[in-house]
Structures are given as C-alpha cells and as structure tokens.
Amino acid sequence: MRSLRRHATTLILVALAAAAAVVLLVLDRGAVSTSEAERRRKHLLEAWRPDEITELTVTMAFPAGPETARLTRGEVNDAGQRPWIVEIGGQRHAADEPTVDRLLGTLEFATAERRVSEGAVDAAALGLASPRLTIALAMGPRRERLLLGGSAPTPPGAVYAEVAGRGVFVITKQLAAALDIPPDRFRSRSFVPYLPSEISGLTLEGDGGPRRFSRAPWGGGRGAGFRFAEGSGVRVSAPAMEQVLSALGRLQAEAFLSEEQAREAAASGGPRVTLTLLPSDPSAKPGVIELGGACPDRPDHVVAVRREPTRAAACVPASALEPLTEDASRFVDLALVGAPLDEVAEVKLSVGERGEGGARSLELARAGSEWHLRAPEDRPIPTETGRALVQAILDVRATRLLPAASDPRALGLDPPRATLRVLSTPPESADEDEPHERIEALEIGAEQAGVVHVRRLEDGAIAEIPAATAGALLPSAISLRSMEVFDFAPDQVGALRVERPGLVQRLRRTGDGAWQLVEPTGEGLAADGALADELAEQLGGLKAERWVAPDAGQGYGLAAPRLVVEAELTAAPGPGGAGDAAARSARVELGARAGAGSFARAGEGAPVFVAPPALEAAAGRLLLRRDVFAVAPEDIARVTLTPAGGKPIVAEASPGGFTLAGAADHAAATAAAAAVRDALADLRAEGAVALGKPAPHHGLTPPRLRITVDLARPQPAPAAGGGAGAPRPPGGSFTIAVGAGDAFRGTNVVYARRDGVDAVYAIAQSRVRPLLEAAGVAGAAGVR
C-alpha cells in the first residue's frame, strides 16, 4: 500500500511536469528568441515563421466604407499544397496565389526608415486612428497587426505605419505601395472553373451555332482527344480545339463586376456565346459562362458572367471570344492522321490483294530522333528520309468527309487496297485512364475518277482525297531514297534556262562572273544577278520534300510541266546529282501543285518528288534588274511630280539642298523635297511582272503619277542583253509612271514603268508613298 502511494506520487509529479512543459512550449512558441530578435531587429515584424501562417486579413478604407479580404489556408490538394481561400463580402473564392505570395514576401522583408518616438505619437494626427490599410496576420500563437496611416514629412512619399505592440514607424513610399493591395486583387483572376485536364467535354452555343464536344477514347495532349458529341462522333481538329482551350486560358478577370453592372452590360449587347464545361468528376457541377456585351470603360474587353458552379461577373479580354465563335465546320478534322510528328513512334504501310506493284509492306520505327526500317528489310535509314516519309503521311488532308452511311464497296473500301497503321505516344497525362499509346489505322480504297476514299477507323469517318495525294499513303521503295536531288555549288552554273508557257528566259555568265540576259530581248532589259544567283543556289542544293513515285507516267501534271529549269554546269555535279557523275547539266520539271510545293522530276523518266516552294519562288519570276528606277541623289538636278489631273510639283537641287520650287514655307518645302530625293534613291522594285506594254489592270494608261527626273551628270543606262550600257549625256532625263496598287508575293505594291525599259515592275507601296504624298495624290496613305 505504501509502495502504491509512492508510485502514485511519482506519476502525479511526472504528469504535472509534462503539463508544465506543454504550457511552457505553447507559451514559448509565441515568444521571440534572442537570436531571432537580433536577426530581424531592422524589420517591422520581429518574427517570421511562414510554415505557421494560417490566416491573413487585409482591410482597406474606401469612401463607401471599408472592404476586407480574409485569407485562410485550404485543405491539402492533389499536388500536396494548401491553396489560399479568400472571403470577400461573405463569399469565398479561390485566392490569387501570386498576389498572396507577393504580399507575404513584402511583409517578411519590410523594414522601417526610422522609429517615431513615443512622445511624438498622436494616432489621429498620424492618420493611425482611422488607418487606410490594416493587415492582420495569424502566425501560430502570434498575432501581428500592421496599420498604414497618413503621409510622413520625409523622405518624399513616406507613410506612417504602426505595428501592434512595437510602436510607430516611418516606411518608404515604395514599401507602402507594395503593401497597398486592394482586397479585390486577392481574388483569383482565373475565371474558368476547371482546367482543360479536368473536363470531359464542352459545349458552345450562340455565335457559330451549337457545337458539342466530348473527350474521345484515343486521348492525346491538349487539343487532341476530342470528338463531336452528337451525330457521327467525328474527330475534332486538334489545332482548332487548342485555340479554344487557349482562349479559356485567356479568360482572366481584369476587373470584377457587380451583379448590377453585369446586368447593364448584358442589356447593351447580350451574351454572344454560352460556354458549358462538363467536369470529369461526376460529383462536380458543370461550369456555365456567358460571354459578350461591352465592358464599362474597357473597349478591348467583354463581359463574362459565370452562372455555375459559382456566380461571378468580370471583364475579360475580347480576344478570347473569337475562337469560341467559329462555325462547327472549322472544327472538323480533315487530317487523316491526328498525331504530330514528334509523337509518332511506328508506321506500318501494307498493300492488300489489290496491290499494284512496289513494296507490299513498309514498316518504320523511331528510336529518339533516328528512324529504322523494319520492312521490307531491316536497316537504318537517314533521319531526314524517315521524317519526310512520316511528315508526308501526316500532311495528307481530306477535301471533304462523306456521310457515315456511304457504301464502302461502292467507294472501293471493301476490301481496302491498302492499310496504314500509326502508333504514337501522347504526352504523359495525370489521368491514369488516359491511354499511353495511340493507334490510328486507315483503310485506303481504290482510285476512282481521280479520287481515293480513306476510312479513318479511329472515328469511322470516310475521307475523300485527290488520287495524287494518296501516293503518300502507299508503300513504295522510292520513298526511302535520299532526299538529295542535286548537289553542286552555285558558281558551277554557267548558264540558266527557265521555260514556262509563253516565256523563255536564258542567262549566261560572263568571264567576270556577272550574269548576262540572252533571252528575252527588249529595250533596257538586263539580268538581275542576285535573282540568278538565288536560282542557282536553290537548284544546286535541291532536296525533295518527299519522293512520290518511280515514274510520272501521264500523271502529276508532268506530261505538260508548268515550269522547266535547266542549268549548264561548268563542272560535274557531286554524288547524288542528276544520277550521272559526269553530267554537265541539271534539269527540273515542275508539274501540278502538291500542297505548298509542286510535283517535280529531274528530267524525263526520272522519279517523281515534291519540290519545295522556294524553288518555284526563285524560278517563277522574271529575272530582270530591279534597280532600274533608283537614282543617286547627287545625279539629280530636278524632279517633276505630275499627278493625274493635277498641277506639277517641282523639286530642285541647289547649293543649300533640295527644295520645292515656288514654296512659301521654306522649311516645309526643304523637308518635302528631301523626302522626294530619298525616296528616289530607295526606289528599288520588288520585281518585274510583265514584258512589253502594260495591261489595263496595271493602271498605267494614263498613270496615277508621272515622275520626270532631270539628271545633273551622266548615269549608266541598262542596255539590251545586260551590262551597264552607254552613259546618258549630261542633262538627260527619264520618266517613271506609277499606276494601280496590287499585291505581289505578299507585299502591297504599285505597278510602275520607266521609259527606256520594256517591262512593268512592282514597287512596294511604302517606297512610293513619299512621292505620292509630295504630289498630293488622293489616297496616298492607302494607295490600293
């Protein structure tokens, strides 16, 4: 019994000691250690323990009354984080994490300029009796409270601040501005309630009509993996859906609106689109957002009203609206294979019983950036060859999709002529149900009246494609050939011949390496050396975008080529040239269009390939000098600008510079004349567009503007066949006629002609505009 009492006494003492330790621990948690106090002695807050911060309250004074944002830590999410939740006006919202982090970082390192002595503290006088900003912080057992008051006399823009329990300080203008965050800014700017990875489908209604999309079983990253939710279930274009998802990402609230403001905006224009997001979580509510209506004081924004799962209204960028108003037809995927090149891992092409020769099967696999041929033989192939073959398959697009009820036998698909299988590996997804491999299979039908039908097994769609395009889907040994067509240095080209219907151009190098125009002939025509060099370079390094067929037969538009380019070589081409190392020439024929490029062959009977568009861009133009209009300022004595139906304007050279004759304002006249002079020096054409007399659409009979240039000294003039020609005599002159506006190779131009040169040229409007403006031509700011 005595032993029991002794043990009981011991247990009680231990319990009391433990309780005391807990009390001391709790009390000590709120205390500031000596080392912590020393480390933070210059900071406003004497303790900073970020892991213990659980609540942050910001109250700001406004004329209509104070507004408060109360921020608390949420539950741990799937990423192991505890996101902040903000409560404003009794409603809870997701907090804007960067804004919260920014304020916490400011509080952690906030320092004072100086302390205000206790005897000088007058809360009312310092603006601290009614502070404009109050920040309260719960940090474990500690409670911190910071008040911002009125302006301090120094330094400029400084503000009085009070820290509860520590005293009053003066802080800088910069620190005050960093702390001065309106409560509304703590609300997350993200307006869309779900991420793209969290939705199983979405619906768009309004402008563009009803469009309903759902996740498809084949998966895929971002815009891939959607199909039309109703009807045929056809695959949705990944690029089109990517634009929609990107638009959702841009739906960031620039300013939140009250319910009344949202109603007023809706009344002015009404919603243009209603967006419904279907969450993957069956327990979550759909997200419903209405977009449209003018946003108050924000012309480049529209009103967004979120009806579900929580109500909110805000101004969002108007640019997000455009992809959401596209017609349903823009979302139809016309690509036969949906996987992008960098995700394709295997390709297998097989010919069925209807095979028409060539390899009966072809199988490729990729390891990293390299490609390996598995069938019809096992060997590595050049990387660019493998990429070109696969890219050619991915580039095939349908001209249209046929109704699902179409008869496969009537379309040549029962049985198919060939099959294609593409295995790809989409980016890893957080969704465990998302497929890690995607297999796309195509059935390719027989050619019928110039078209081929292809069944896309992934969604059952039947596509119609041109027969020439179908060659990319059929296995052929030619597709494994090196992409090199020619390989010779541009300076090996001694002569060029370019033929197109109705025109032959011939150029030959002279002994000094310059280019001489042999054909066509005409007054003032000469070769443009830079254009000729560019064509020689394109030809010498020509590579196929893909190989198509061993022989053209009568197809691919090569029976009557649109363009033929021939080069005479002064030395034999290297390996991979026109097939013969001793060849002394190179020839390319361009036939029908093949996407951006053209079907081509390197001579009659040669294999067919797709030539890059740069070759036709270089060979399909007139190779004539483009500097026929430019004249050096020191060669000009006088310029007369005569607009159609207007009075001539004369700019003359003088010892003091160029000026407009008869102008009252000397300074303005000098500036205008200098602009004319500089424009003439920069008057280089984009290129020649026609030989001989101008056509009516060139607008040169009569011209919009006639420019007569009187020369102060001799100027070389181009002679027929090229070369500098004989100099013009002193005091000579020439005239430039400026006509209608148009577009030429992607540039806005005007047509122009110079006397003594038998061709019509295109000059960029930006180069001609100073001359039109000086002459007072109407519409000079938009010459088209």
PDB file of N, CA and C in Angstrom, residues 141-216:
ATOM      1  N   PRO A 141       0.735  30.858 -32.512  1.00  0.00           N
ATOM      2  CA  PRO A 141       0.087  31.587 -31.410  1.00  0.00           C
ATOM      3  C   PRO A 141       0.275  33.091 -31.481  1.00  0.00           C
ATOM      4  N   ARG A 142       1.150  33.568 -32.404  1.00  0.00           N
ATOM      5  CA  ARG A 142       1.398  35.011 -32.504  1.00  0.00           C
ATOM      6  C   ARG A 142       0.337  35.685 -33.373  1.00  0.00           C
ATOM      7  N   ARG A 143       0.037  36.903 -33.045  1.00  0.00           N
ATOM      8  CA  ARG A 143      -0.868  37.726 -33.837  1.00  0.00           C
ATOM      9  C   ARG A 143      -0.160  39.027 -34.153  1.00  0.00           C
ATOM     10  N   GLU A 144       0.027  39.299 -35.439  1.00  0.00           N
ATOM     11  CA  GLU A 144       0.677  40.530 -35.869  1.00  0.00           C
ATOM     12  C   GLU A 144      -0.364  41.443 -36.498  1.00  0.00           C
ATOM     13  N   ARG A 145      -0.199  42.741 -36.291  1.00  0.00           N
ATOM     14  CA  ARG A 145      -1.163  43.703 -36.848  1.00  0.00           C
ATOM     15  C   ARG A 145      -0.391  44.936 -37.299  1.00  0.00           C
ATOM     16  N   LEU A 146      -0.575  45.282 -38.588  1.00  0.00           N
ATOM     17  CA  LEU A 146       0.137  46.413 -39.191  1.00  0.00           C
ATOM     18  C   LEU A 146      -0.884  47.396 -39.728  1.00  0.00           C
ATOM     19  N   LEU A 147      -0.722  48.692 -39.366  1.00  0.00           N
ATOM     20  CA  LEU A 147      -1.633  49.749 -39.820  1.00  0.00           C
ATOM     21  C   LEU A 147      -0.836  50.763 -40.633  1.00  0.00           C
ATOM     22  N   LEU A 148      -1.419  51.221 -41.734  1.00  0.00           N
ATOM     23  CA  LEU A 148      -0.830  52.295 -42.533  1.00  0.00           C
ATOM     24  C   LEU A 148      -1.683  53.543 -42.375  1.00  0.00           C
ATOM     25  N   GLY A 149      -1.004  54.670 -42.035  1.00  0.00           N
ATOM     26  CA  GLY A 149      -1.720  55.914 -41.796  1.00  0.00           C
ATOM     27  C   GLY A 149      -1.442  56.965 -42.843  1.00  0.00           C
ATOM     28  N   GLY A 150      -1.194  58.205 -42.358  1.00  0.00           N
ATOM     29  CA  GLY A 150      -1.015  59.328 -43.267  1.00  0.00           C
ATOM     30  C   GLY A 150       0.418  59.484 -43.731  1.00  0.00           C
ATOM     31  N   SER A 151       0.662  60.568 -44.460  1.00  0.00           N
ATOM     32  CA  SER A 151       1.968  60.830 -45.044  1.00  0.00           C
ATOM     33  C   SER A 151       2.926  61.374 -43.996  1.00  0.00           C
ATOM     34  N   ALA A 152       4.168  60.932 -44.090  1.00  0.00           N
ATOM     35  CA  ALA A 152       5.241  61.445 -43.239  1.00  0.00           C
ATOM     36  C   ALA A 152       5.991  62.527 -44.002  1.00  0.00           C
ATOM     37  N   PRO A 153       6.631  63.474 -43.296  1.00  0.00           N
ATOM     38  CA  PRO A 153       7.289  64.590 -43.993  1.00  0.00           C
ATOM     39  C   PRO A 153       8.493  64.171 -44.840  1.00  0.00           C
ATOM     40  N   THR A 154       9.259  63.201 -44.370  1.00  0.00           N
ATOM     41  CA  THR A 154      10.432  62.734 -45.115  1.00  0.00           C
ATOM     42  C   THR A 154      10.569  61.223 -44.912  1.00  0.00           C
ATOM     43  N   PRO A 155      11.185  60.549 -45.892  1.00  0.00           N
ATOM     44  CA  PRO A 155      11.546  61.002 -47.241  1.00  0.00           C
ATOM     45  C   PRO A 155      10.290  61.213 -48.090  1.00  0.00           C
ATOM     46  N   PRO A 156      10.418  61.770 -49.301  1.00  0.00           N
ATOM     47  CA  PRO A 156       9.241  62.048 -50.127  1.00  0.00           C
ATOM     48  C   PRO A 156       8.369  60.805 -50.303  1.00  0.00           C
ATOM     49  N   GLY A 157       7.080  60.992 -50.059  1.00  0.00           N
ATOM     50  CA  GLY A 157       6.127  59.905 -50.241  1.00  0.00           C
ATOM     51  C   GLY A 157       6.064  58.928 -49.096  1.00  0.00           C
ATOM     52  N   ALA A 158       6.836  59.158 -48.018  1.00  0.00           N
ATOM     53  CA  ALA A 158       6.855  58.222 -46.899  1.00  0.00           C
ATOM     54  C   ALA A 158       5.508  58.212 -46.180  1.00  0.00           C
ATOM     55  N   VAL A 159       5.271  57.122 -45.428  1.00  0.00           N
ATOM     56  CA  VAL A 159       3.979  56.892 -44.773  1.00  0.00           C
ATOM     57  C   VAL A 159       4.244  56.427 -43.342  1.00  0.00           C
ATOM     58  N   TYR A 160       3.358  56.834 -42.420  1.00  0.00           N
ATOM     59  CA  TYR A 160       3.411  56.345 -41.045  1.00  0.00           C
ATOM     60  C   TYR A 160       2.800  54.945 -40.994  1.00  0.00           C
ATOM     61  N   ALA A 161       3.450  54.063 -40.222  1.00  0.00           N
ATOM     62  CA  ALA A 161       2.953  52.704 -40.054  1.00  0.00           C
ATOM     63  C   ALA A 161       3.084  52.318 -38.599  1.00  0.00           C
ATOM     64  N   GLU A 162       2.075  51.596 -38.074  1.00  0.00           N
ATOM     65  CA  GLU A 162       2.105  51.152 -36.692  1.00  0.00           C
ATOM     66  C   GLU A 162       2.075  49.629 -36.659  1.00  0.00           C
ATOM     67  N   VAL A 163       2.984  49.054 -35.867  1.00  0.00           N
ATOM     68  CA  VAL A 163       2.995  47.620 -35.636  1.00  0.00           C
ATOM     69  C   VAL A 163       2.530  47.403 -34.201  1.00  0.00           C
ATOM     70  N   ALA A 164       1.442  46.670 -34.044  1.00  0.00           N
ATOM     71  CA  ALA A 164       0.863  46.469 -32.716  1.00  0.00           C
ATOM     72  C   ALA A 164       1.909  45.876 -31.776  1.00  0.00           C
ATOM     73  N   GLY A 165       2.080  46.536 -30.622  1.00  0.00           N
ATOM     74  CA  GLY A 165       3.000  46.053 -29.610  1.00  0.00           C
ATOM     75  C   GLY A 165       4.429  46.499 -29.805  1.00  0.00           C
ATOM     76  N   ARG A 166       4.725  47.140 -30.936  1.00  0.00           N
ATOM     77  CA  ARG A 166       6.110  47.546 -31.183  1.00  0.00           C
ATOM     78  C   ARG A 166       6.265  49.049 -31.304  1.00  0.00           C
ATOM     79  N   GLY A 167       5.250  49.750 -31.798  1.00  0.00           N
ATOM     80  CA  GLY A 167       5.343  51.186 -31.929  1.00  0.00           C
ATOM     81  C   GLY A 167       5.021  51.677 -33.320  1.00  0.00           C
ATOM     82  N   VAL A 168       5.346  52.981 -33.550  1.00  0.00           N
ATOM     83  CA  VAL A 168       5.050  53.650 -34.817  1.00  0.00           C
ATOM     84  C   VAL A 168       6.360  53.889 -35.561  1.00  0.00           C
ATOM     85  N   PHE A 169       6.310  53.678 -36.877  1.00  0.00           N
ATOM     86  CA  PHE A 169       7.493  53.808 -37.721  1.00  0.00           C
ATOM     87  C   PHE A 169       7.157  54.653 -38.946  1.00  0.00           C
ATOM     88  N   VAL A 170       8.203  55.041 -39.658  1.00  0.00           N
ATOM     89  CA  VAL A 170       8.064  55.678 -40.966  1.00  0.00           C
ATOM     90  C   VAL A 170       8.590  54.689 -41.999  1.00  0.00           C
ATOM     91  N   ILE A 171       7.781  54.400 -43.031  1.00  0.00           N
ATOM     92  CA  ILE A 171       8.204  53.490 -44.097  1.00  0.00           C
ATOM     93  C   ILE A 171       8.238  54.249 -45.416  1.00  0.00           C
ATOM     94  N   THR A 172       8.991  53.725 -46.368  1.00  0.00           N
ATOM     95  CA  THR A 172       9.171  54.410 -47.652  1.00  0.00           C
ATOM     96  C   THR A 172       7.915  54.343 -48.507  1.00  0.00           C
ATOM     97  N   LYS A 173       7.885  55.187 -49.497  1.00  0.00           N
ATOM     98  CA  LYS A 173       6.796  55.209 -50.478  1.00  0.00           C
ATOM     99  C   LYS A 173       6.696  53.872 -51.204  1.00  0.00           C
ATOM    100  N   GLN A 174       7.866  53.289 -51.535  1.00  0.00           N
ATOM    101  CA  GLN A 174       7.887  52.033 -52.275  1.00  0.00           C
ATOM    102  C   GLN A 174       7.295  50.890 -51.458  1.00  0.00           C
ATOM    103  N   LEU A 175       7.647  50.829 -50.149  1.00  0.00           N
ATOM    104  CA  LEU A 175       7.096  49.774 -49.307  1.00  0.00           C
ATOM    105  C   LEU A 175       5.594  49.957 -49.124  1.00  0.00           C
ATOM    106  N   ALA A 176       5.166  51.163 -48.916  1.00  0.00           N
ATOM    107  CA  ALA A 176       3.729  51.423 -48.754  1.00  0.00           C
ATOM    108  C   ALA A 176       2.956  50.998 -49.999  1.00  0.00           C
ATOM    109  N   ALA A 177       3.522  51.286 -51.172  1.00  0.00           N
ATOM    110  CA  ALA A 177       2.843  50.904 -52.416  1.00  0.00           C
ATOM    111  C   ALA A 177       2.769  49.389 -52.556  1.00  0.00           C
ATOM    112  N   ALA A 178       3.836  48.686 -52.122  1.00  0.00           N
ATOM    113  CA  ALA A 178       3.838  47.224 -52.209  1.00  0.00           C
ATOM    114  C   ALA A 178       2.816  46.598 -51.271  1.00  0.00           C
ATOM    115  N   LEU A 179       2.559  47.237 -50.141  1.00  0.00           N
ATOM    116  CA  LEU A 179       1.569  46.737 -49.184  1.00  0.00           C
ATOM    117  C   LEU A 179       0.145  47.117 -49.553  1.00  0.00           C
ATOM    118  N   ASP A 180       0.018  48.147 -50.372  1.00  0.00           N
ATOM    119  CA  ASP A 180      -1.288  48.747 -50.681  1.00  0.00           C
ATOM    120  C   ASP A 180      -1.997  47.930 -51.762  1.00  0.00           C
ATOM    121  N   ILE A 181      -2.496  46.759 -51.415  1.00  0.00           N
ATOM    122  CA  ILE A 181      -3.172  45.871 -52.362  1.00  0.00           C
ATOM    123  C   ILE A 181      -4.650  45.847 -52.029  1.00  0.00           C
ATOM    124  N   PRO A 182      -5.528  46.296 -52.934  1.00  0.00           N
ATOM    125  CA  PRO A 182      -6.967  46.284 -52.652  1.00  0.00           C
ATOM    126  C   PRO A 182      -7.444  44.859 -52.385  1.00  0.00           C
ATOM    127  N   PRO A 183      -8.373  44.668 -51.507  1.00  0.00           N
ATOM    128  CA  PRO A 183      -8.873  43.317 -51.188  1.00  0.00           C
ATOM    129  C   PRO A 183      -9.310  42.530 -52.407  1.00  0.00           C
ATOM    130  N   ASP A 184      -9.902  43.220 -53.379  1.00  0.00           N
ATOM    131  CA  ASP A 184     -10.405  42.520 -54.558  1.00  0.00           C
ATOM    132  C   ASP A 184      -9.282  41.858 -55.359  1.00  0.00           C
ATOM    133  N   ARG A 185      -8.039  42.368 -55.231  1.00  0.00           N
ATOM    134  CA  ARG A 185      -6.939  41.804 -56.008  1.00  0.00           C
ATOM    135  C   ARG A 185      -6.495  40.446 -55.475  1.00  0.00           C
ATOM    136  N   PHE A 186      -6.942  40.074 -54.280  1.00  0.00           N
ATOM    137  CA  PHE A 186      -6.581  38.762 -53.746  1.00  0.00           C
ATOM    138  C   PHE A 186      -7.454  37.650 -54.325  1.00  0.00           C
ATOM    139  N   ARG A 187      -8.441  38.044 -55.060  1.00  0.00           N
ATOM    140  CA  ARG A 187      -9.321  37.061 -55.686  1.00  0.00           C
ATOM    141  C   ARG A 187      -8.652  36.541 -56.954  1.00  0.00           C
ATOM    142  N   SER A 188      -8.689  35.252 -57.170  1.00  0.00           N
ATOM    143  CA  SER A 188      -8.030  34.656 -58.335  1.00  0.00           C
ATOM    144  C   SER A 188      -8.568  35.266 -59.620  1.00  0.00           C
ATOM    145  N   ARG A 189      -7.648  35.588 -60.540  1.00  0.00           N
ATOM    146  CA  ARG A 189      -8.062  36.149 -61.823  1.00  0.00           C
ATOM    147  C   ARG A 189      -8.612  35.071 -62.767  1.00  0.00           C
ATOM    148  N   SER A 190      -8.323  33.816 -62.468  1.00  0.00           N
ATOM    149  CA  SER A 190      -8.802  32.732 -63.328  1.00  0.00           C
ATOM    150  C   SER A 190     -10.321  32.667 -63.251  1.00  0.00           C
ATOM    151  N   PHE A 191     -10.967  32.795 -64.382  1.00  0.00           N
ATOM    152  CA  PHE A 191     -12.422  32.865 -64.402  1.00  0.00           C
ATOM    153  C   PHE A 191     -13.047  31.513 -64.741  1.00  0.00           C
ATOM    154  N   VAL A 192     -12.318  30.682 -65.452  1.00  0.00           N
ATOM    155  CA  VAL A 192     -12.837  29.373 -65.843  1.00  0.00           C
ATOM    156  C   VAL A 192     -12.670  28.420 -64.665  1.00  0.00           C
ATOM    157  N   PRO A 193     -13.741  27.751 -64.249  1.00  0.00           N
ATOM    158  CA  PRO A 193     -13.674  26.965 -63.010  1.00  0.00           C
ATOM    159  C   PRO A 193     -12.868  25.674 -63.105  1.00  0.00           C
ATOM    160  N   TYR A 194     -12.612  25.167 -64.341  1.00  0.00           N
ATOM    161  CA  TYR A 194     -11.913  23.895 -64.478  1.00  0.00           C
ATOM    162  C   TYR A 194     -10.766  24.011 -65.480  1.00  0.00           C
ATOM    163  N   LEU A 195      -9.717  23.279 -65.223  1.00  0.00           N
ATOM    164  CA  LEU A 195      -8.609  23.189 -66.161  1.00  0.00           C
ATOM    165  C   LEU A 195      -8.998  22.268 -67.318  1.00  0.00           C
ATOM    166  N   PRO A 196      -8.337  22.399 -68.489  1.00  0.00           N
ATOM    167  CA  PRO A 196      -8.656  21.503 -69.610  1.00  0.00           C
ATOM    168  C   PRO A 196      -8.563  20.033 -69.233  1.00  0.00           C
ATOM    169  N   SER A 197      -7.594  19.684 -68.373  1.00  0.00           N
ATOM    170  CA  SER A 197      -7.435  18.281 -67.986  1.00  0.00           C
ATOM    171  C   SER A 197      -8.553  17.791 -67.071  1.00  0.00           C
ATOM    172  N   GLU A 198      -9.379  18.717 -66.571  1.00  0.00           N
ATOM    173  CA  GLU A 198     -10.431  18.358 -65.628  1.00  0.00           C
ATOM    174  C   GLU A 198     -11.808  18.276 -66.271  1.00  0.00           C
ATOM    175  N   ILE A 199     -11.882  18.438 -67.604  1.00  0.00           N
ATOM    176  CA  ILE A 199     -13.189  18.421 -68.260  1.00  0.00           C
ATOM    177  C   ILE A 199     -13.332  17.177 -69.141  1.00  0.00           C
ATOM    178  N   SER A 200     -14.555  16.682 -69.221  1.00  0.00           N
ATOM    179  CA  SER A 200     -14.863  15.543 -70.086  1.00  0.00           C
ATOM    180  C   SER A 200     -15.510  15.985 -71.385  1.00  0.00           C
ATOM    181  N   GLY A 201     -15.879  17.254 -71.460  1.00  0.00           N
ATOM    182  CA  GLY A 201     -16.483  17.776 -72.673  1.00  0.00           C
ATOM    183  C   GLY A 201     -16.832  19.235 -72.493  1.00  0.00           C
ATOM    184  N   LEU A 202     -17.231  19.875 -73.606  1.00  0.00           N
ATOM    185  CA  LEU A 202     -17.655  21.267 -73.529  1.00  0.00           C
ATOM    186  C   LEU A 202     -18.637  21.556 -74.648  1.00  0.00           C
ATOM    187  N   THR A 203     -19.452  22.568 -74.408  1.00  0.00           N
ATOM    188  CA  THR A 203     -20.478  22.975 -75.364  1.00  0.00           C
ATOM    189  C   THR A 203     -20.367  24.468 -75.608  1.00  0.00           C
ATOM    190  N   LEU A 204     -20.506  24.868 -76.876  1.00  0.00           N
ATOM    191  CA  LEU A 204     -20.543  26.274 -77.261  1.00  0.00           C
ATOM    192  C   LEU A 204     -21.868  26.539 -77.951  1.00  0.00           C
ATOM    193  N   GLU A 205     -22.579  27.575 -77.517  1.00  0.00           N
ATOM    194  CA  GLU A 205     -23.854  27.946 -78.127  1.00  0.00           C
ATOM    195  C   GLU A 205     -23.887  29.453 -78.328  1.00  0.00           C
ATOM    196  N   GLY A 206     -24.556  29.875 -79.387  1.00  0.00           N
ATOM    197  CA  GLY A 206     -24.615  31.298 -79.706  1.00  0.00           C
ATOM    198  C   GLY A 206     -23.997  31.539 -81.066  1.00  0.00           C
ATOM    199  N   ASP A 207     -23.158  32.572 -81.186  1.00  0.00           N
ATOM    200  CA  ASP A 207     -22.489  32.837 -82.455  1.00  0.00           C
ATOM    201  C   ASP A 207     -21.685  31.618 -82.872  1.00  0.00           C
ATOM    202  N   GLY A 208     -21.875  31.174 -84.114  1.00  0.00           N
ATOM    203  CA  GLY A 208     -21.205  29.969 -84.585  1.00  0.00           C
ATOM    204  C   GLY A 208     -22.085  28.747 -84.501  1.00  0.00           C
ATOM    205  N   GLY A 209     -23.249  28.881 -83.839  1.00  0.00           N
ATOM    206  CA  GLY A 209     -24.176  27.762 -83.740  1.00  0.00           C
ATOM    207  C   GLY A 209     -23.833  26.831 -82.600  1.00  0.00           C
ATOM    208  N   PRO A 210     -24.673  25.811 -82.389  1.00  0.00           N
ATOM    209  CA  PRO A 210     -24.405  24.847 -81.317  1.00  0.00           C
ATOM    210  C   PRO A 210     -23.261  23.906 -81.696  1.00  0.00           C
ATOM    211  N   ARG A 211     -22.293  23.762 -80.805  1.00  0.00           N
ATOM    212  CA  ARG A 211     -21.158  22.866 -81.018  1.00  0.00           C
ATOM    213  C   ARG A 211     -20.906  22.126 -79.718  1.00  0.00           C
ATOM    214  N   ARG A 212     -21.012  20.797 -79.782  1.00  0.00           N
ATOM    215  CA  ARG A 212     -20.869  19.979 -78.580  1.00  0.00           C
ATOM    216  C   ARG A 212     -19.725  18.991 -78.785  1.00  0.00           C
ATOM    217  N   PHE A 213     -18.769  19.050 -77.871  1.00  0.00           N
ATOM    218  CA  PHE A 213     -17.578  18.216 -77.979  1.00  0.00           C
ATOM    219  C   PHE A 213     -17.420  17.379 -76.715  1.00  0.00           C
ATOM    220  N   SER A 214     -16.887  16.172 -76.873  1.00  0.00           N
ATOM    221  CA  SER A 214     -16.629  15.315 -75.721  1.00  0.00           C
ATOM    222  C   SER A 214     -15.265  14.659 -75.872  1.00  0.00           C
ATOM    223  N   ARG A 215     -14.722  14.218 -74.756  1.00  0.00           N
ATOM    224  CA  ARG A 215     -13.459  13.502 -74.781  1.00  0.00           C
ATOM    225  C   ARG A 215     -13.628  12.208 -75.565  1.00  0.00           C
ATOM    226  N   ALA A 216     -12.585  11.865 -76.321  1.00  0.00           N
ATOM    227  CA  ALA A 216     -12.616  10.653 -77.119  1.00  0.00           C
ATOM    228  C   ALA A 216     -11.735   9.585 -76.472  1.00  0.00           C
TER     229      ALA A 216
END
